[in-house]
Short mmCIF file of C-alpha atoms in Angstrom, two decimals:
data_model
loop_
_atom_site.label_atom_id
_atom_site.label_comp_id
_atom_site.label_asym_id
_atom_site.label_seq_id
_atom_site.Cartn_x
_atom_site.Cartn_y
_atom_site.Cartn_z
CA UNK N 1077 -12.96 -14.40 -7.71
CA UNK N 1078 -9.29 -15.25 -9.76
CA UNK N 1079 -10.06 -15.83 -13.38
CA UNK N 1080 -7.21 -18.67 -13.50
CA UNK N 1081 -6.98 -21.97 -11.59
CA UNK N 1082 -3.97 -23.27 -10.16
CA UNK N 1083 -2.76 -26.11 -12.33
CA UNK N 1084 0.61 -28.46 -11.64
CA UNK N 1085 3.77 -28.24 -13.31
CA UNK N 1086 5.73 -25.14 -11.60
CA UNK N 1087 8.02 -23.83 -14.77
CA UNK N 1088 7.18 -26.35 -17.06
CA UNK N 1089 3.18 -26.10 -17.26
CA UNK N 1090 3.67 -23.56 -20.04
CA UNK N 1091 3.74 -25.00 -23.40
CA UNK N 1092 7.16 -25.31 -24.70
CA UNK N 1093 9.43 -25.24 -22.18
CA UNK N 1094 11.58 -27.86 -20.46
CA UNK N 1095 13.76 -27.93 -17.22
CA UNK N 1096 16.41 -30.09 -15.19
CA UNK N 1097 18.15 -30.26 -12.15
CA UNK N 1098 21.05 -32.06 -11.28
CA UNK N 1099 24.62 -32.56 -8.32
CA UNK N 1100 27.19 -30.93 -10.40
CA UNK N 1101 29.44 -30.90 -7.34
CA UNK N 1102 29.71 -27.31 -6.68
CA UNK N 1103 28.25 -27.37 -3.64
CA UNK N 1104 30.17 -28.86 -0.90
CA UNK N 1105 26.92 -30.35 0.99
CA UNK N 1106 26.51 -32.49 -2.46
CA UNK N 1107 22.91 -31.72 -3.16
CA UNK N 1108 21.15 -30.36 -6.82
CA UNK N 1109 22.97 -27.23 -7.38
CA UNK N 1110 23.07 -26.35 -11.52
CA UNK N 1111 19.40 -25.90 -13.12
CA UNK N 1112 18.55 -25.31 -16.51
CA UNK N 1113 15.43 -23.68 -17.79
CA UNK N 1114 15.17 -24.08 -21.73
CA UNK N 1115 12.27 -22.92 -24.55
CA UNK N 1116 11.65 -25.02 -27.36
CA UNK N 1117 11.61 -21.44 -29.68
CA UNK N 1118 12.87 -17.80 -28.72
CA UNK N 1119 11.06 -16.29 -26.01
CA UNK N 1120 10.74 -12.64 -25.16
CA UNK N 1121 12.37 -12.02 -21.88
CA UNK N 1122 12.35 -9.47 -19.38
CA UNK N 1123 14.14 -8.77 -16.55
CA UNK N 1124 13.98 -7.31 -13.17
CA UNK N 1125 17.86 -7.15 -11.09
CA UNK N 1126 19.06 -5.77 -7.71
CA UNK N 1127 19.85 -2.22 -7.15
CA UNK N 1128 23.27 -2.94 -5.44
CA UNK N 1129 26.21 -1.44 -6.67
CA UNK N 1130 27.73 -4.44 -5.33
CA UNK N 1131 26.57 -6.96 -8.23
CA UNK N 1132 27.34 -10.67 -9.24
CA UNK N 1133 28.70 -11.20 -12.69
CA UNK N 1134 25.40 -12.74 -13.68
CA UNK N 1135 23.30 -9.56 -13.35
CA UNK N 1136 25.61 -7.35 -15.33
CA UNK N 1137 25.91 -9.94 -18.14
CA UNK N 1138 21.70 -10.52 -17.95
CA UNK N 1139 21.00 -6.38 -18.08
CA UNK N 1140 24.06 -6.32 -21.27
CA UNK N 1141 21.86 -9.28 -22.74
CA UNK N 1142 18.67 -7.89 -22.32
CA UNK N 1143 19.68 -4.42 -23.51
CA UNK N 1144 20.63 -5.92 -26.84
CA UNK N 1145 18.30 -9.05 -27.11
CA UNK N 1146 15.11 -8.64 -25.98
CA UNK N 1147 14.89 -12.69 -26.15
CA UNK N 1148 16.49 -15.71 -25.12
CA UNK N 1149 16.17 -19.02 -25.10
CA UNK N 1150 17.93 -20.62 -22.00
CA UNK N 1151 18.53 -19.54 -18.21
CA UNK N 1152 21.22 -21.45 -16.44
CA UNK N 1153 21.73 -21.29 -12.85
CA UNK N 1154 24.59 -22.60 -10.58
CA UNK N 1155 23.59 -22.49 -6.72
CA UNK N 1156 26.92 -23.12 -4.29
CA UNK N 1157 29.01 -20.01 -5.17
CA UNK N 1158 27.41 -16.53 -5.89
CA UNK N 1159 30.29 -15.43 -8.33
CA UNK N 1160 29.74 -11.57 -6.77
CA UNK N 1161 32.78 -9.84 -6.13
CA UNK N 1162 34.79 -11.56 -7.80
CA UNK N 1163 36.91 -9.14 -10.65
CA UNK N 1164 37.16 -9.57 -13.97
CA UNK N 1165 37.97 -13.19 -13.32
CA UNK N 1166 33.98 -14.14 -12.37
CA UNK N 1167 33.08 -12.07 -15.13
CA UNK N 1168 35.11 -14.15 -17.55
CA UNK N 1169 33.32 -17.05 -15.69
CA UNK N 1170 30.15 -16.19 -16.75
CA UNK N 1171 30.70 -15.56 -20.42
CA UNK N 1172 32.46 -19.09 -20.57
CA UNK N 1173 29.23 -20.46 -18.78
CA UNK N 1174 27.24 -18.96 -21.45
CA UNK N 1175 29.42 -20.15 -24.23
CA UNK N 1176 29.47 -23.52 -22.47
CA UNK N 1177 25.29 -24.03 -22.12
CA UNK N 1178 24.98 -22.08 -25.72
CA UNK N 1179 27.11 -24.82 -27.50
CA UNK N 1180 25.25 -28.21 -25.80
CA UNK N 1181 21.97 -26.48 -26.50
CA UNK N 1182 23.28 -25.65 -30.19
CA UNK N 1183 22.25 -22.15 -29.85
CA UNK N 1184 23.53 -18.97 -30.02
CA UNK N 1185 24.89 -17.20 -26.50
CA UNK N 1186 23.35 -14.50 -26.87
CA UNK N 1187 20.00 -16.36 -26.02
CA UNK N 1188 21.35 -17.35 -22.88
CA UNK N 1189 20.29 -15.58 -19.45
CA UNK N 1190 22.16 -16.75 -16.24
CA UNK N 1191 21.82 -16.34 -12.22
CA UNK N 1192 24.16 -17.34 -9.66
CA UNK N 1193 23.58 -17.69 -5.63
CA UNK N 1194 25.57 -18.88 -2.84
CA UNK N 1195 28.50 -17.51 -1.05
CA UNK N 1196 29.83 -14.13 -1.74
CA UNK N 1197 33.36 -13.43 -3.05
CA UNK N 1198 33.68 -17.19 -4.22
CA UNK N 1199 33.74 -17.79 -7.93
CA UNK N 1200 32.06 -20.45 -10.07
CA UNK N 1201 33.86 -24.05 -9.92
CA UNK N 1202 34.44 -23.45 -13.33
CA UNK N 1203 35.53 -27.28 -13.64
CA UNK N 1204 32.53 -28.74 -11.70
CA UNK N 1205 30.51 -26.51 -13.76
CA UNK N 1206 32.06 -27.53 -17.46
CA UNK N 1207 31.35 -31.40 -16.38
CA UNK N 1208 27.72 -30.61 -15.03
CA UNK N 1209 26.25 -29.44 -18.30
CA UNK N 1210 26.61 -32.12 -20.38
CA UNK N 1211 24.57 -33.72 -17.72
CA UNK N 1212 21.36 -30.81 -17.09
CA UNK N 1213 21.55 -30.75 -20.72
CA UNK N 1214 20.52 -34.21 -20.49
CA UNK N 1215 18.36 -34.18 -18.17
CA UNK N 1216 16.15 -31.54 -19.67
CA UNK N 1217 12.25 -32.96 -19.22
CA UNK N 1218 9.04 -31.31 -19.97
CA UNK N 1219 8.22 -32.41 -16.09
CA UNK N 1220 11.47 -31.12 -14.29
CA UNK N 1221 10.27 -27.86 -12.41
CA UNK N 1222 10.55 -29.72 -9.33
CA UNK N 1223 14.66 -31.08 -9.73
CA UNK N 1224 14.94 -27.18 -11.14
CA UNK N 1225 13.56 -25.89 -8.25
CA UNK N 1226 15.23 -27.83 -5.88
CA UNK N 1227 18.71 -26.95 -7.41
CA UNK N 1228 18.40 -23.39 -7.14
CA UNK N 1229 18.41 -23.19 -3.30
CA UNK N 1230 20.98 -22.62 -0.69
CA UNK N 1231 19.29 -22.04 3.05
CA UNK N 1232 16.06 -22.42 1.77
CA UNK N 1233 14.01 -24.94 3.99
CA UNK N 1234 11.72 -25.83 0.96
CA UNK N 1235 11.43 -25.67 -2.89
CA UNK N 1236 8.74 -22.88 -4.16
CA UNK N 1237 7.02 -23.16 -7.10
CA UNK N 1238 2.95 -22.61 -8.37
CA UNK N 1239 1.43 -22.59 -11.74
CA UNK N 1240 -2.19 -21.01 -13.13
CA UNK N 1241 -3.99 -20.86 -16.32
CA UNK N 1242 -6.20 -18.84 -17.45
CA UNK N 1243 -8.12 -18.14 -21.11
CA UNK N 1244 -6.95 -15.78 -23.43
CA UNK N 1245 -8.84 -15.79 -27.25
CA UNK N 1246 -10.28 -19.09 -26.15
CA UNK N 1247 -7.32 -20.72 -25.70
CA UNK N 1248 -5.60 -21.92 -22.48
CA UNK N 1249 -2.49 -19.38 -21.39
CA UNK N 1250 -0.29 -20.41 -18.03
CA UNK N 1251 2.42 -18.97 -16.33
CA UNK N 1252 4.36 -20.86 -14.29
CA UNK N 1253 7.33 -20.08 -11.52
CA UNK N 1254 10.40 -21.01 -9.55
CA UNK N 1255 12.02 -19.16 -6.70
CA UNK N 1256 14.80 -19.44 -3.86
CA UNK N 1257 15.46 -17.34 -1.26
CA UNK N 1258 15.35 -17.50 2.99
CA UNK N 1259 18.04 -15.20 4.16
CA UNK N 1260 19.52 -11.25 2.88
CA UNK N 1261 16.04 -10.48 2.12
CA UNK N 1262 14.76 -6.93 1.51
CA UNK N 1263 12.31 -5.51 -0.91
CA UNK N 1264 14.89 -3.50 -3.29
CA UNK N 1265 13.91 -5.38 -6.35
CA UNK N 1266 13.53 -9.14 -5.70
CA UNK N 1267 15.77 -9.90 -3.09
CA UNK N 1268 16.67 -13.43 -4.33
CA UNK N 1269 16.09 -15.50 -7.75
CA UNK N 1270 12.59 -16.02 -9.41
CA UNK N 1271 12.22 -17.19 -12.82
CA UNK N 1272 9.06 -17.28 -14.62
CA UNK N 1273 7.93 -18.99 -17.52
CA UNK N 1274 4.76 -17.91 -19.73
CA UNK N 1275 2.95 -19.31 -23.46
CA UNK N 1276 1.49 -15.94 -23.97
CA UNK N 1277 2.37 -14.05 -27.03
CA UNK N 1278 3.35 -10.48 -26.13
CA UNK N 1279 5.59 -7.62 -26.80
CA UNK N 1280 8.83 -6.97 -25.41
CA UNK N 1281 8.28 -3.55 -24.38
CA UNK N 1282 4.44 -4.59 -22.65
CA UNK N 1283 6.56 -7.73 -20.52
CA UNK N 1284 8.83 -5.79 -18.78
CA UNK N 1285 6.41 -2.97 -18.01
CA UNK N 1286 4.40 -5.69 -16.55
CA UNK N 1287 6.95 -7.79 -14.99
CA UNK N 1288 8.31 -4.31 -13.47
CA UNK N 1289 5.13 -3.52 -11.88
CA UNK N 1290 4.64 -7.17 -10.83
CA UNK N 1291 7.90 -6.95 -8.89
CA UNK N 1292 6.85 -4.28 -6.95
CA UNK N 1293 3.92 -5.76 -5.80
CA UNK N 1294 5.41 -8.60 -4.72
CA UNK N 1295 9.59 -9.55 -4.50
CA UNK N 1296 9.58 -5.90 -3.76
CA UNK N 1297 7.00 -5.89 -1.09
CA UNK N 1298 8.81 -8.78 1.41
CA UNK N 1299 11.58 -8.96 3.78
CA UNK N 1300 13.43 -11.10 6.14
CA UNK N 1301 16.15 -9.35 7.51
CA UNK N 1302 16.45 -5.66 5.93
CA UNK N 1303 20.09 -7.10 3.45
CA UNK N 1304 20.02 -7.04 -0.51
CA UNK N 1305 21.60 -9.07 -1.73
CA UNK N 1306 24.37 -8.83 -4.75
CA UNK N 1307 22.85 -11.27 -7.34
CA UNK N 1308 18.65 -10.81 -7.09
CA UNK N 1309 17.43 -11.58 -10.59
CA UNK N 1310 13.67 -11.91 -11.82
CA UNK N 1311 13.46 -13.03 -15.05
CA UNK N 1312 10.84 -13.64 -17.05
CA UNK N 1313 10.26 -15.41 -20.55
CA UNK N 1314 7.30 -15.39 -22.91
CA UNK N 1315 7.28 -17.90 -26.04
CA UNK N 1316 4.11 -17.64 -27.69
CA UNK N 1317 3.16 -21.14 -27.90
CA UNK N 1318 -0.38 -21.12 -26.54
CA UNK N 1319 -1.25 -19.82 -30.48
CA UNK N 1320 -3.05 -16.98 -28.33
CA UNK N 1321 -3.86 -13.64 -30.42
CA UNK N 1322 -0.75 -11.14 -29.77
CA UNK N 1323 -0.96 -8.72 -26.72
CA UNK N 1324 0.84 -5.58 -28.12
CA UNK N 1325 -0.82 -2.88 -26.17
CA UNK N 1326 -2.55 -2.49 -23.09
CA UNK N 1327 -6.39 -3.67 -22.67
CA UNK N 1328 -8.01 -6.24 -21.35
CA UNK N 1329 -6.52 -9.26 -22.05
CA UNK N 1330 -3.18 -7.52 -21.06
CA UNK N 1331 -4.84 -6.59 -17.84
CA UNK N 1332 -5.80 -10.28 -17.25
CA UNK N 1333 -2.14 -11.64 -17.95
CA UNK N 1334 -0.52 -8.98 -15.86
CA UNK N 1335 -3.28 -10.10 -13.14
CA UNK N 1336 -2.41 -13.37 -13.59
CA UNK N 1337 1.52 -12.82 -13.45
CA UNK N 1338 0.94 -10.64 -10.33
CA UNK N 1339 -0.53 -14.04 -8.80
CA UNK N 1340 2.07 -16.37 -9.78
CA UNK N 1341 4.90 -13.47 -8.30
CA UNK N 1342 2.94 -12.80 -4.92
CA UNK N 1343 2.33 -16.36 -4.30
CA UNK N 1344 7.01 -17.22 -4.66
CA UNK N 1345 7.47 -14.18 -2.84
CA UNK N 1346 5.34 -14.90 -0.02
CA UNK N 1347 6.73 -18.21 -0.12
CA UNK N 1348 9.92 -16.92 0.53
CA UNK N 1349 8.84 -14.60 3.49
CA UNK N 1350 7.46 -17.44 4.96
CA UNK N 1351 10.67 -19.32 4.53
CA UNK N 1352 12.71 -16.74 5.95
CA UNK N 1353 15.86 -18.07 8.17
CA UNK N 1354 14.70 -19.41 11.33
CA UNK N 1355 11.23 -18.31 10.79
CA UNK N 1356 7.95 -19.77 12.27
CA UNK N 1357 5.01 -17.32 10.77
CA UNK N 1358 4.71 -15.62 7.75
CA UNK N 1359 2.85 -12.05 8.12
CA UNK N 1360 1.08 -10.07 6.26
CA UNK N 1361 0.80 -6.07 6.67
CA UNK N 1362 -2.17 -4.67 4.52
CA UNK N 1363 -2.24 -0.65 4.71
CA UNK N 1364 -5.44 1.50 4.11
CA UNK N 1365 -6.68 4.85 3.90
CA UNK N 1366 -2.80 6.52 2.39
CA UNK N 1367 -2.82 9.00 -0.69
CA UNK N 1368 -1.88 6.16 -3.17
CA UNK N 1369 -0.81 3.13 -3.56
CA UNK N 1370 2.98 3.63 -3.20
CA UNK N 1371 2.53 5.45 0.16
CA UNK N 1372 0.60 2.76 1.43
CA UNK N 1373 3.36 -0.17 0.42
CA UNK N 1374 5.86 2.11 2.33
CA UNK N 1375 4.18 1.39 5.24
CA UNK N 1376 3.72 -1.94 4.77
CA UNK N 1377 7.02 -2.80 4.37
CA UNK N 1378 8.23 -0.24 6.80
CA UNK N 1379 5.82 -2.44 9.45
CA UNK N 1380 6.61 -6.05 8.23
CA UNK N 1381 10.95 -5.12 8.08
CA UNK N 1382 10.69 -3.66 11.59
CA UNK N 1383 13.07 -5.96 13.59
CA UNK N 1384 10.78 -4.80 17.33
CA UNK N 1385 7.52 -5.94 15.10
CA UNK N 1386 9.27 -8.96 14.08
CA UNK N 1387 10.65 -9.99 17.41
CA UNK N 1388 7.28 -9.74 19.42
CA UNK N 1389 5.72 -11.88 16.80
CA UNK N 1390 8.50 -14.28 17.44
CA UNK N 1391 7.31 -13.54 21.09
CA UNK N 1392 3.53 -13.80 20.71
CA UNK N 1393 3.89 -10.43 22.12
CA UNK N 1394 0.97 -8.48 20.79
CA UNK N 1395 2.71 -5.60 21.30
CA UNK N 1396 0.81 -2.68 18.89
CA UNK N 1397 2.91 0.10 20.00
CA UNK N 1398 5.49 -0.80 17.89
CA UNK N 1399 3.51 -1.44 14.90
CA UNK N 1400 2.35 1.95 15.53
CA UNK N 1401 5.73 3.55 15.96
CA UNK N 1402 7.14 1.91 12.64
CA UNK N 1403 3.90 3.01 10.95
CA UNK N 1404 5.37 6.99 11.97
CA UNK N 1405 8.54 6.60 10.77
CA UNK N 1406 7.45 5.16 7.27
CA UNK N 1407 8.05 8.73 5.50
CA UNK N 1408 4.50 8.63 4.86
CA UNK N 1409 2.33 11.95 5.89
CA UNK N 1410 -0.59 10.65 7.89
CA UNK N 1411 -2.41 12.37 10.62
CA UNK N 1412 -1.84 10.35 14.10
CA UNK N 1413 -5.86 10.67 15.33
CA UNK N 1414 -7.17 8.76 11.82
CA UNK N 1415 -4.42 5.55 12.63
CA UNK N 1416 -5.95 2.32 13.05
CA UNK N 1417 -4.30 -1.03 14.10
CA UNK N 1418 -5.67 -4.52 14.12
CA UNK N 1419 -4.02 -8.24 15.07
CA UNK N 1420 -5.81 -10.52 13.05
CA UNK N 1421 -9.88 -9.73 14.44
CA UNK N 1422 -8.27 -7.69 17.20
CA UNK N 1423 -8.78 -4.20 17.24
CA UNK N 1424 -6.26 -2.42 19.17
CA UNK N 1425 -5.86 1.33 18.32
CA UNK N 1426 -9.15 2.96 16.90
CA UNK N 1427 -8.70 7.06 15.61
CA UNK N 1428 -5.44 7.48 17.33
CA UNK N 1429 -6.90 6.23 20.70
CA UNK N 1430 -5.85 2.69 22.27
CA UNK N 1431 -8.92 0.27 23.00
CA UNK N 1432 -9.28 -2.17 25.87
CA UNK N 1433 -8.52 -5.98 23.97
CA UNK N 1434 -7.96 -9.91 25.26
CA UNK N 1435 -4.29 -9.68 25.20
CA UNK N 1436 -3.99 -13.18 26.03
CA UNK N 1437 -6.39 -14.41 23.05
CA UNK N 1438 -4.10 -12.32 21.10
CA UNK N 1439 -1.16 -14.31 21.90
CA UNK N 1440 -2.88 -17.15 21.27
CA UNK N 1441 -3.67 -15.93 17.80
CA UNK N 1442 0.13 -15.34 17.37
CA UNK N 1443 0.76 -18.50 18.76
CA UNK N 1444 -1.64 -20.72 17.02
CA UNK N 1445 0.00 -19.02 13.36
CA UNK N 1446 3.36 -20.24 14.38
CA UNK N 1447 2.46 -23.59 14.32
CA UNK N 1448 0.06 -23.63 11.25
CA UNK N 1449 -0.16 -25.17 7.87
CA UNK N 1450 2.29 -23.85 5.27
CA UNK N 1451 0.85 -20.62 3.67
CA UNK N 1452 -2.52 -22.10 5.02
CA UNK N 1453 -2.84 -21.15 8.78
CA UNK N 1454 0.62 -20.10 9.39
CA UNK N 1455 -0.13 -16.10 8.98
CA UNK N 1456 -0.31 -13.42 11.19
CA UNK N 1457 -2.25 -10.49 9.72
CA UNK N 1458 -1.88 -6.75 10.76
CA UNK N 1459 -4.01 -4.35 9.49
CA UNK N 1460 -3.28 -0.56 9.71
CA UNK N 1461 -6.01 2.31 8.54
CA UNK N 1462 -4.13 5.48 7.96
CA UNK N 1463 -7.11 7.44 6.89
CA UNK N 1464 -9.52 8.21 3.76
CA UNK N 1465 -7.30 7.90 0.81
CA UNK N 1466 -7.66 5.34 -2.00
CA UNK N 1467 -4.69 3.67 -1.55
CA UNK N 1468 -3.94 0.14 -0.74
CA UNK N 1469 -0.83 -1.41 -0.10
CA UNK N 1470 0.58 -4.87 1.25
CA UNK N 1471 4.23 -6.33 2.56
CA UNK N 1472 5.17 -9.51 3.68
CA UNK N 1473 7.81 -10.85 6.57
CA UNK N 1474 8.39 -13.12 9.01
CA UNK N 1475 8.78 -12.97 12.53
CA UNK N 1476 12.27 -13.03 13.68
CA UNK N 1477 13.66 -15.73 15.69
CA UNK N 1478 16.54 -17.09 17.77
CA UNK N 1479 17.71 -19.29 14.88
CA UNK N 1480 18.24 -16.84 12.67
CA UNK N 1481 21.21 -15.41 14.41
CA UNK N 1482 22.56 -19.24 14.72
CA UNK N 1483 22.36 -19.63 11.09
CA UNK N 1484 23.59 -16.24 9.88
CA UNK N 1485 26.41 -16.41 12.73
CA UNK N 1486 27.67 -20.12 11.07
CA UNK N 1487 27.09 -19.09 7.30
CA UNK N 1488 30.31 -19.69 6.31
CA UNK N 1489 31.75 -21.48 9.05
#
């Protein structure tokens, strides 16, 4: 059983934050697209960014930040234009944003992380922009996850958010989160933006090393489509305001707050599988029986990214062939006789040898997920046995549908 409880507040349940959304105007449907995420003191921060080498101003200004200042005070996103690709120009965009959001906050810029999303190749409205932040300055409320959260999406078909607490020197710690993303998912970091917020007191060097390992086990374990994108950014802050004795090296209060981060991170990202563009299920692939860990994530992923596993979900095809066949071609050394496959309670393929199932109960299953409760009843889990090794891995998707074409197809028309 967790040792935290979920509590409400997304972002802002952590003592000493604050957060605001607001229309700034630089997005042309006119909904919430500039959010601001602001500690009362200096936070440690950490920071997980895409691998592309195709990357939005934002992430190479965040890494230069972090690199010198493991801190900061303020993250400031603008949703509408993803300022990637865009020269030296959308560089000098986001050090004037900085400057901008340093000066209303009356701090310095180098406290100040930022994160971009929208359309690629288009730069920030720098004038929509300059007028907005007088304004999410403003607005900045000890109760505004929810207009942060909603100003940070583009496709996204719902905000995603979650909060726990847990006890830490007998005092109350929480960790609380925000996230966007629906479309050019992939795990290669975090595949879209996720900002977390934490009252912990602990050392630079210990959050990132757990905010790294948190990433892989979850932004890094999902996918939608197979794209990464030019502008993922996970970024994490830690003030210190629950009063909680310092974590400074590994034990087991660390283990309990990287548990607990872990939750908060697997909860957005699956929240974003399940979101994917056009999606109806969210699934889950949990691997068994590989060498370690890593090898059995590989397969996971390998399994929930393949677009023929993907589709016959979307078809309430319960088709295990091809969760076999992406299983092989995961780069993972298994031996075919030990593989095991089940659909939900179904068991399909027992050592290496396919068993006699209701294939029409098994569409049902695929067909009652589909029209389930959000992240309640609305997954389809596979469940793959590659042998007798110790490790355990999971992934998360989403089936594939019609509308995702549509929506991709009309992005920017």
């Amino acid at each position: 059983m967790a040792d935290w409880q979920e509590i409400t507040g997304g972002i802002t349940a952590p003592r000493g934050y604050q957060a605001a959304g607001i229309t700034a105007g630089l997005k042309p449907s006119g909904l919430p697209d500039l959010a601001l995420i602001f500690s009362e003191v200096e936070a440690i921060a950490a920071g997980v960014f895409t691998t592309s080498q195709v990357k939005a101003a934002c992430v190479d200004y965040c890494r230069q930040r972090l690199q010198a200042k493991q801190s900061a005070r303020a993250i400031l996103c603008n949703a509408g234009q993803a300022n990637a690709a865009t020269g030296n120009q959308g560089w000098f965009d986001a050090l004037e944003s900085a400057m901008a959001i340093a000066q209303a906050l009356n701090i310095s810029s180098e406290s100040v992380l930022l994160a971009s999303t929208g359309v690629i190749g288009q730069r920030i409205k720098m004038d929509a922009l300059r007028s907005g932040i007088p304004k999410v300055v403003a607005a900045l409320s000890e109760t505004g996850s929810d207009a942060a959260a909603g100003a940070i999406i583009t496709t996204d078909l719902v905000t995603k958010s979650i909060a726990l607490e847990t006890t830490i020197g007998d005092r109350p710690v929480r960790i609380g989160g925000i996230a966007k993303g629906s479309g050019m998912i992939h795990p290669n970091m975090a595949t879209m933006l996720a900002f977390v917020t934490c009252d912990a007191v602990v050392s630079p060097h210990l959050w990132q090393q757990m905010l790294a390992r948190t990433a892989d086990r979850s932004f890094n374990s999902i996918t939608v489509d197979g794209d990464t994108s030019t502008n993922d950014s996970l970024i994490a802050l830690a003030n210190g305001q629950s009063r909680t004795p310092a974590i400074i090296e590994w034990g087991a209060e660390a283990e309990k707050l990287e548990a607990m981060l872990t939750a908060v991170c697997q909860h957005l990202a699956k929240a974003i599988a399940r979101d994917g563009e056009g999606a109806t299920c969210l699934i889950e692939v949990e691997v068994t029986g590989a060498h370690d860990e890593l090898s059995a994530r590989q397969i996971a992923k390998t399994i929930a990214g393949s677009s023929l596993v993907k589709s016959a979900i979307f078809g309430r095809d319960p088709n295990w062939g091809r969760i076999a066949a992406a299983a092989g071609r995961a780069g993972v050394t298994f031996e075919q006789e030990n593989l095991q496959i089940k659909l939900g309670d179904f068991l399909m393929l027992e050592n290496g040898q396919p068993l006699t199932f209701d294939r029409a109960a098994a569409s049902a299953y695929l067909k009652k997920a589909s029209v389930g409760a959000y992240l309640q009843q609305d997954t389809v889990l596979i469940s793959v046995n590659v042998g007798n090794g110790y490790g355990v891995g999971k992934a998360w998707g989403c089936d594939l549908s019609y509308d995702y074409v549509k929506i991709n197809a009309e992005y920017t028309t």
